[in-house]
Amino acid sequence: MAAAIDDLLLRAGLAGLVLVGAVACVTVRVALRPVEAVRRLTASVTDPRERVTVPATAHEITALATAINTTLRRLDHAAAQQRRFVADAAHELRSPLTTLLTSLEVALAYPERTDWSATVTTAARQTRRLQGLAEDLLLLARLDTRAPTADPEPVDLSTLTSELTEHHPLAARKVKPTLESTGPAYVRGTRDELERLLRNLLDNAARHAAHRIQVTVRSEDDQVVVTVHDDGPGVPAEDAERIFERFVRLDDARSRDQGGTGLGLAIARDLAQRHGGTLTLAPRALGACFELRLPQAPAPDPDADAG
């Protein structure tokens, strides 16, 4: 009798386990059905402008679909920026190429009436413009990869700025730059990149200054602050951020005719951020004043260098 009861209980237990397992399997499948739907929709996405349907189910599944849509939105924004950048680059390259080709074709068609000196001067000017644009585009492509700064070293921005202002070709426009410095101001980074950053700011000031460029270098708390102030037409407050976008020129006073590629300030800001700093347009009543802030670094130990 006891054996029969044990056998019955065993059979009932096994049947119960099978039933519980079946119910659990069905329940899990039903619960994961929205996840499978999200998975199928995500797998079918071929354009970042598409979105997956957010199911009105459990909070976790809704959060998953929302996170996927947020990722797609970021990818869509990045793709749109890339398309706009390529279109702008193509436009910028087309202009000097068209001018160069037209001047050469006219010269070849009418060689006896061509002022060859003027033609060669125009060709050289447009070629230099193409060269500068190509170099800027290559630098931006390298910066976009976010590769780490190679071999950072202590750099005295006071000395570097002094060298650049002293040898910068500002005299050609009869602009007299003045430099004020409170002494050595060390930051840590790549000298070539920091030199390019400062040169871009000076180039921008030189193109737009009327008579004066004021450059200051000072240490403030744990930062090194560099300002480049020109007395040119200035920048409207509403465009204080827009001028750091690529290929942006605000007006005739800040145009490609002045020799800029529209990439100088964008490169300068990228380089500042690459060195852990910021580059902003400081409010001024007259002209434009760009303020660079970089983390201050300790001065190198001369004894260590000697050893």
Short mmCIF file of C-alpha atoms in Angstrom, two decimals:
data_model
loop_
_atom_site.label_atom_id
_atom_site.label_comp_id
_atom_site.label_asym_id
_atom_site.label_seq_id
_atom_site.Cartn_x
_atom_site.Cartn_y
_atom_site.Cartn_z
CA MET A 1 0.00 0.00 0.00
CA ALA A 2 2.77 2.41 0.97
CA ALA A 3 4.64 1.56 -2.23
CA ALA A 4 1.56 2.37 -4.29
CA ILE A 5 1.16 5.74 -2.56
CA ASP A 6 4.83 6.56 -3.10
CA ASP A 7 4.51 5.67 -6.77
CA LEU A 8 1.41 7.84 -7.09
CA LEU A 9 3.09 10.77 -5.39
CA LEU A 10 6.13 10.39 -7.65
CA ARG A 11 3.97 10.38 -10.77
CA ALA A 12 2.03 13.39 -9.50
CA GLY A 13 5.27 15.22 -8.72
CA LEU A 14 6.68 14.52 -12.17
CA ALA A 15 3.46 15.63 -13.80
CA GLY A 16 3.50 18.77 -11.70
CA LEU A 17 7.08 19.55 -12.73
CA VAL A 18 6.21 19.07 -16.38
CA LEU A 19 3.15 21.27 -15.99
CA VAL A 20 5.14 24.00 -14.17
CA GLY A 21 7.85 23.84 -16.82
CA ALA A 22 5.32 24.13 -19.62
CA VAL A 23 3.59 27.06 -17.95
CA ALA A 24 6.95 28.75 -17.31
CA CYS A 25 8.01 28.25 -20.93
CA VAL A 26 4.78 29.71 -22.27
CA THR A 27 4.96 32.62 -19.82
CA VAL A 28 8.57 33.45 -20.79
CA ARG A 29 7.71 33.28 -24.48
CA VAL A 30 4.76 35.61 -24.01
CA ALA A 31 6.85 37.97 -21.88
CA LEU A 32 9.71 38.03 -24.39
CA ARG A 33 7.47 38.48 -27.42
CA PRO A 34 7.86 42.31 -27.31
CA VAL A 35 11.64 41.89 -27.03
CA GLU A 36 11.60 39.68 -30.14
CA ALA A 37 9.50 42.29 -31.93
CA VAL A 38 12.03 45.00 -31.02
CA ARG A 39 14.85 42.72 -32.15
CA ARG A 40 13.22 42.12 -35.55
CA LEU A 41 12.58 45.82 -36.03
CA THR A 42 16.15 46.70 -35.06
CA ALA A 43 17.56 44.06 -37.42
CA SER A 44 15.51 45.50 -40.28
CA VAL A 45 16.76 49.07 -39.79
CA THR A 46 18.92 50.15 -42.75
CA ASP A 47 18.63 53.93 -42.34
CA PRO A 48 19.43 55.80 -39.10
CA ARG A 49 16.38 57.97 -39.78
CA GLU A 50 14.16 54.97 -39.06
CA ARG A 51 12.83 54.28 -35.56
CA VAL A 52 11.61 51.16 -33.77
CA THR A 53 8.14 51.06 -32.27
CA VAL A 54 8.15 51.57 -28.51
CA PRO A 55 5.86 48.88 -27.04
CA ALA A 56 3.42 49.82 -24.29
CA THR A 57 4.51 46.90 -22.11
CA ALA A 58 6.94 46.33 -19.28
CA HIS A 59 9.15 49.23 -18.28
CA GLU A 60 12.40 47.42 -19.14
CA ILE A 61 11.28 46.65 -22.70
CA THR A 62 10.05 50.19 -23.21
CA ALA A 63 13.41 51.48 -21.94
CA LEU A 64 15.21 49.15 -24.37
CA ALA A 65 13.26 50.43 -27.37
CA THR A 66 13.75 54.03 -26.24
CA ALA A 67 17.50 53.49 -25.88
CA ILE A 68 17.66 52.02 -29.40
CA ASN A 69 15.79 55.03 -30.80
CA THR A 70 18.13 57.39 -28.95
CA THR A 71 21.13 55.62 -30.50
CA LEU A 72 19.54 55.80 -33.96
CA ARG A 73 18.86 59.51 -33.42
CA ARG A 74 22.52 60.14 -32.57
CA LEU A 75 23.63 58.15 -35.62
CA ASP A 76 21.20 60.12 -37.78
CA HIS A 77 22.60 63.40 -36.43
CA ALA A 78 26.18 62.27 -37.04
CA ALA A 79 25.34 61.11 -40.57
CA ALA A 80 23.61 64.41 -41.33
CA GLN A 81 26.66 66.33 -40.09
CA GLN A 82 28.92 64.16 -42.22
CA ARG A 83 26.78 64.72 -45.32
CA ARG A 84 26.74 68.46 -44.71
CA PHE A 85 30.50 68.50 -44.15
CA VAL A 86 31.15 66.62 -47.40
CA ALA A 87 28.82 68.96 -49.31
CA ASP A 88 30.48 72.05 -47.81
CA ALA A 89 33.96 70.68 -48.54
CA ALA A 90 32.99 69.94 -52.14
CA HIS A 91 31.63 73.48 -52.51
CA GLU A 92 34.76 75.05 -51.04
CA LEU A 93 36.99 72.99 -53.32
CA ARG A 94 34.91 73.74 -56.40
CA SER A 95 35.30 77.52 -56.13
CA PRO A 96 39.11 77.80 -56.38
CA LEU A 97 39.24 74.94 -58.87
CA THR A 98 36.74 76.73 -61.12
CA THR A 99 38.65 80.02 -60.88
CA LEU A 100 41.96 78.28 -61.56
CA LEU A 101 40.64 76.29 -64.53
CA THR A 102 38.85 79.29 -66.06
CA SER A 103 41.90 81.56 -65.89
CA LEU A 104 44.12 78.88 -67.45
CA GLU A 105 41.64 78.05 -70.20
CA VAL A 106 41.24 81.73 -71.12
CA ALA A 107 45.00 82.17 -71.16
CA LEU A 108 45.47 79.15 -73.42
CA ALA A 109 42.66 80.27 -75.75
CA TYR A 110 44.05 83.80 -76.14
CA PRO A 111 47.78 83.56 -75.43
CA GLU A 112 48.66 86.72 -77.33
CA ARG A 113 46.23 88.83 -75.28
CA THR A 114 46.96 87.22 -71.92
CA ASP A 115 48.70 89.00 -69.09
CA TRP A 116 50.73 85.97 -68.08
CA SER A 117 52.05 87.57 -64.91
CA ALA A 118 48.51 88.20 -63.65
CA THR A 119 47.41 84.73 -64.74
CA VAL A 120 50.23 83.02 -62.90
CA THR A 121 49.57 85.19 -59.82
CA THR A 122 45.91 84.14 -59.85
CA ALA A 123 46.83 80.48 -60.33
CA ALA A 124 49.33 80.62 -57.47
CA ARG A 125 46.81 82.30 -55.17
CA GLN A 126 44.11 79.71 -55.89
CA THR A 127 46.62 76.86 -55.55
CA ARG A 128 47.68 78.14 -52.13
CA ARG A 129 44.03 78.31 -51.17
CA LEU A 130 43.52 74.71 -52.27
CA GLN A 131 46.62 73.65 -50.38
CA GLY A 132 45.45 75.35 -47.19
CA LEU A 133 41.99 73.83 -47.50
CA ALA A 134 43.41 70.35 -48.09
CA GLU A 135 45.67 70.65 -45.04
CA ASP A 136 42.76 71.81 -42.88
CA LEU A 137 40.55 68.96 -44.07
CA LEU A 138 43.26 66.40 -43.34
CA LEU A 139 43.77 67.85 -39.86
CA LEU A 140 40.03 67.76 -39.13
CA ALA A 141 39.87 64.14 -40.30
CA ARG A 142 42.68 63.28 -37.89
CA LEU A 143 41.02 65.17 -35.04
CA ASP A 144 37.71 63.40 -35.69
CA THR A 145 39.37 60.05 -35.06
CA ARG A 146 39.92 61.18 -31.43
CA ALA A 147 43.35 59.59 -31.39
CA PRO A 148 45.25 60.39 -28.19
CA THR A 149 47.69 63.29 -28.25
CA ALA A 150 51.13 61.90 -28.98
CA ASP A 151 53.98 62.53 -26.52
CA PRO A 152 52.50 65.42 -24.48
CA GLU A 153 55.12 67.70 -22.97
CA PRO A 154 55.20 70.90 -20.92
CA VAL A 155 54.81 73.89 -23.26
CA ASP A 156 55.20 77.50 -22.17
CA LEU A 157 52.32 79.30 -23.88
CA SER A 158 53.82 82.66 -22.98
CA THR A 159 57.00 81.94 -24.92
CA LEU A 160 55.15 80.23 -27.77
CA THR A 161 52.72 83.15 -28.15
CA SER A 162 55.58 85.62 -28.07
CA GLU A 163 57.38 83.77 -30.88
CA LEU A 164 54.24 83.61 -33.02
CA THR A 165 53.31 87.27 -32.62
CA GLU A 166 56.88 88.33 -33.33
CA HIS A 167 57.19 86.33 -36.55
CA HIS A 168 53.58 86.41 -37.72
CA PRO A 169 53.15 88.24 -41.07
CA LEU A 170 50.89 90.88 -39.54
CA ALA A 171 53.08 93.74 -40.73
CA ALA A 172 51.86 93.18 -44.30
CA ARG A 173 48.51 94.66 -43.21
CA LYS A 174 50.16 97.28 -40.98
CA VAL A 175 48.53 95.73 -37.91
CA LYS A 176 50.66 96.09 -34.81
CA PRO A 177 50.08 93.25 -32.34
CA THR A 178 50.82 93.84 -28.70
CA LEU A 179 51.50 91.07 -26.19
CA GLU A 180 51.00 91.19 -22.44
CA SER A 181 52.20 88.29 -20.33
CA THR A 182 52.47 87.70 -16.61
CA GLY A 183 55.37 85.27 -17.03
CA PRO A 184 55.80 81.58 -17.87
CA ALA A 185 52.49 79.77 -18.34
CA TYR A 186 52.96 76.04 -18.83
CA VAL A 187 50.38 73.62 -20.19
CA ARG A 188 50.77 69.99 -21.15
CA GLY A 189 50.28 68.99 -24.75
CA THR A 190 51.75 68.76 -28.23
CA ARG A 191 53.72 71.84 -29.21
CA ASP A 192 52.82 71.62 -32.91
CA GLU A 193 49.10 71.40 -32.15
CA LEU A 194 49.21 74.25 -29.65
CA GLU A 195 51.16 76.34 -32.16
CA ARG A 196 48.50 75.63 -34.80
CA LEU A 197 45.77 76.63 -32.34
CA LEU A 198 47.40 79.97 -31.52
CA ARG A 199 48.30 80.66 -35.14
CA ASN A 200 44.69 80.13 -36.22
CA LEU A 201 43.54 82.68 -33.64
CA LEU A 202 46.18 85.16 -34.77
CA ASP A 203 45.35 84.58 -38.45
CA ASN A 204 41.68 85.21 -37.72
CA ALA A 205 42.49 88.41 -35.84
CA ALA A 206 44.88 89.60 -38.56
CA ARG A 207 42.21 89.21 -41.26
CA HIS A 208 39.65 91.31 -39.42
CA ALA A 209 41.58 93.83 -37.30
CA ALA A 210 41.43 97.46 -38.31
CA HIS A 211 44.53 98.76 -36.51
CA ARG A 212 45.27 96.72 -33.41
CA ILE A 213 45.52 93.18 -32.03
CA GLN A 214 45.89 92.70 -28.30
CA VAL A 215 47.17 89.32 -27.05
CA THR A 216 47.37 88.46 -23.37
CA VAL A 217 48.69 85.38 -21.56
CA ARG A 218 48.10 84.91 -17.84
CA SER A 219 47.75 82.23 -15.19
CA GLU A 220 44.44 82.16 -13.38
CA ASP A 221 43.86 79.66 -10.57
CA ASP A 222 44.79 76.32 -12.12
CA GLN A 223 44.37 77.48 -15.72
CA VAL A 224 46.34 79.32 -18.39
CA VAL A 225 44.21 81.94 -20.13
CA VAL A 226 45.10 83.36 -23.55
CA THR A 227 43.00 86.11 -25.14
CA VAL A 228 43.29 87.41 -28.70
CA HIS A 229 41.36 90.66 -29.19
CA ASP A 230 41.05 92.50 -32.52
CA ASP A 231 39.36 95.85 -33.19
CA GLY A 232 37.56 94.63 -36.28
CA PRO A 233 33.81 94.43 -37.00
CA GLY A 234 33.21 91.94 -34.20
CA VAL A 235 30.71 89.09 -34.02
CA PRO A 236 26.99 89.39 -33.19
CA ALA A 237 26.07 87.81 -29.85
CA GLU A 238 23.68 85.38 -31.53
CA ASP A 239 26.56 83.99 -33.63
CA ALA A 240 28.98 83.50 -30.72
CA GLU A 241 28.77 79.70 -31.08
CA ARG A 242 27.99 79.47 -34.77
CA ILE A 243 31.37 80.91 -35.77
CA PHE A 244 33.03 77.75 -34.43
CA GLU A 245 31.11 75.57 -36.89
CA ARG A 246 32.92 74.31 -39.95
CA PHE A 247 32.81 76.43 -43.12
CA VAL A 248 30.86 79.21 -41.40
CA ARG A 249 31.47 82.78 -42.55
CA LEU A 250 29.18 85.41 -41.11
CA ASP A 251 29.43 88.33 -43.55
CA ASP A 252 31.52 90.08 -46.15
CA ALA A 253 33.97 91.24 -43.50
CA ARG A 254 34.69 87.65 -42.58
CA SER A 255 34.63 86.10 -46.04
CA ARG A 256 36.72 83.79 -48.15
CA ASP A 257 38.03 86.85 -49.97
CA GLN A 258 40.04 87.60 -46.85
CA GLY A 259 41.91 84.33 -47.33
CA GLY A 260 40.21 82.10 -44.75
CA THR A 261 38.92 78.60 -45.37
CA GLY A 262 36.13 78.81 -42.81
CA LEU A 263 37.83 76.06 -40.79
CA GLY A 264 40.35 77.96 -38.66
CA LEU A 265 38.16 78.55 -35.62
CA ALA A 266 36.63 75.08 -35.82
CA ILE A 267 40.11 73.55 -35.79
CA ALA A 268 41.20 75.84 -32.96
CA ARG A 269 38.27 74.76 -30.77
CA ASP A 270 38.85 71.07 -31.55
CA LEU A 271 42.51 71.45 -30.58
CA ALA A 272 41.57 73.27 -27.36
CA GLN A 273 39.16 70.49 -26.41
CA ARG A 274 41.77 67.90 -27.36
CA HIS A 275 44.03 69.45 -24.71
CA GLY A 276 41.29 69.49 -22.07
CA GLY A 277 40.49 73.18 -22.50
CA THR A 278 37.88 75.53 -23.95
CA LEU A 279 37.79 78.22 -26.62
CA THR A 280 34.99 80.78 -26.48
CA LEU A 281 34.12 84.22 -27.77
CA ALA A 282 34.29 86.67 -24.87
CA PRO A 283 31.78 89.55 -24.96
CA ARG A 284 33.37 92.85 -25.96
CA ALA A 285 31.92 96.22 -26.99
CA LEU A 286 34.47 96.59 -29.79
CA GLY A 287 35.88 93.89 -32.05
CA ALA A 288 36.12 90.17 -31.32
CA CYS A 289 37.92 88.65 -28.35
CA PHE A 290 38.64 84.93 -28.27
CA GLU A 291 39.45 83.38 -24.90
CA LEU A 292 41.44 80.15 -24.65
CA ARG A 293 41.57 78.29 -21.34
CA LEU A 294 43.84 75.28 -20.80
CA PRO A 295 44.73 73.33 -17.64
CA GLN A 296 47.93 74.66 -16.13
CA ALA A 297 50.87 72.28 -15.84
CA PRO A 298 53.86 72.49 -13.50
CA ALA A 299 57.02 73.98 -14.93
CA PRO A 300 59.61 71.38 -15.97
CA ASP A 301 62.37 70.68 -13.49
CA PRO A 302 65.65 71.93 -15.05
CA ASP A 303 67.67 69.59 -12.81
CA ALA A 304 65.70 66.61 -14.11
CA ASP A 305 66.35 67.70 -17.69
CA ALA A 306 70.05 68.09 -16.94
CA GLY A 307 70.18 64.62 -15.42
#
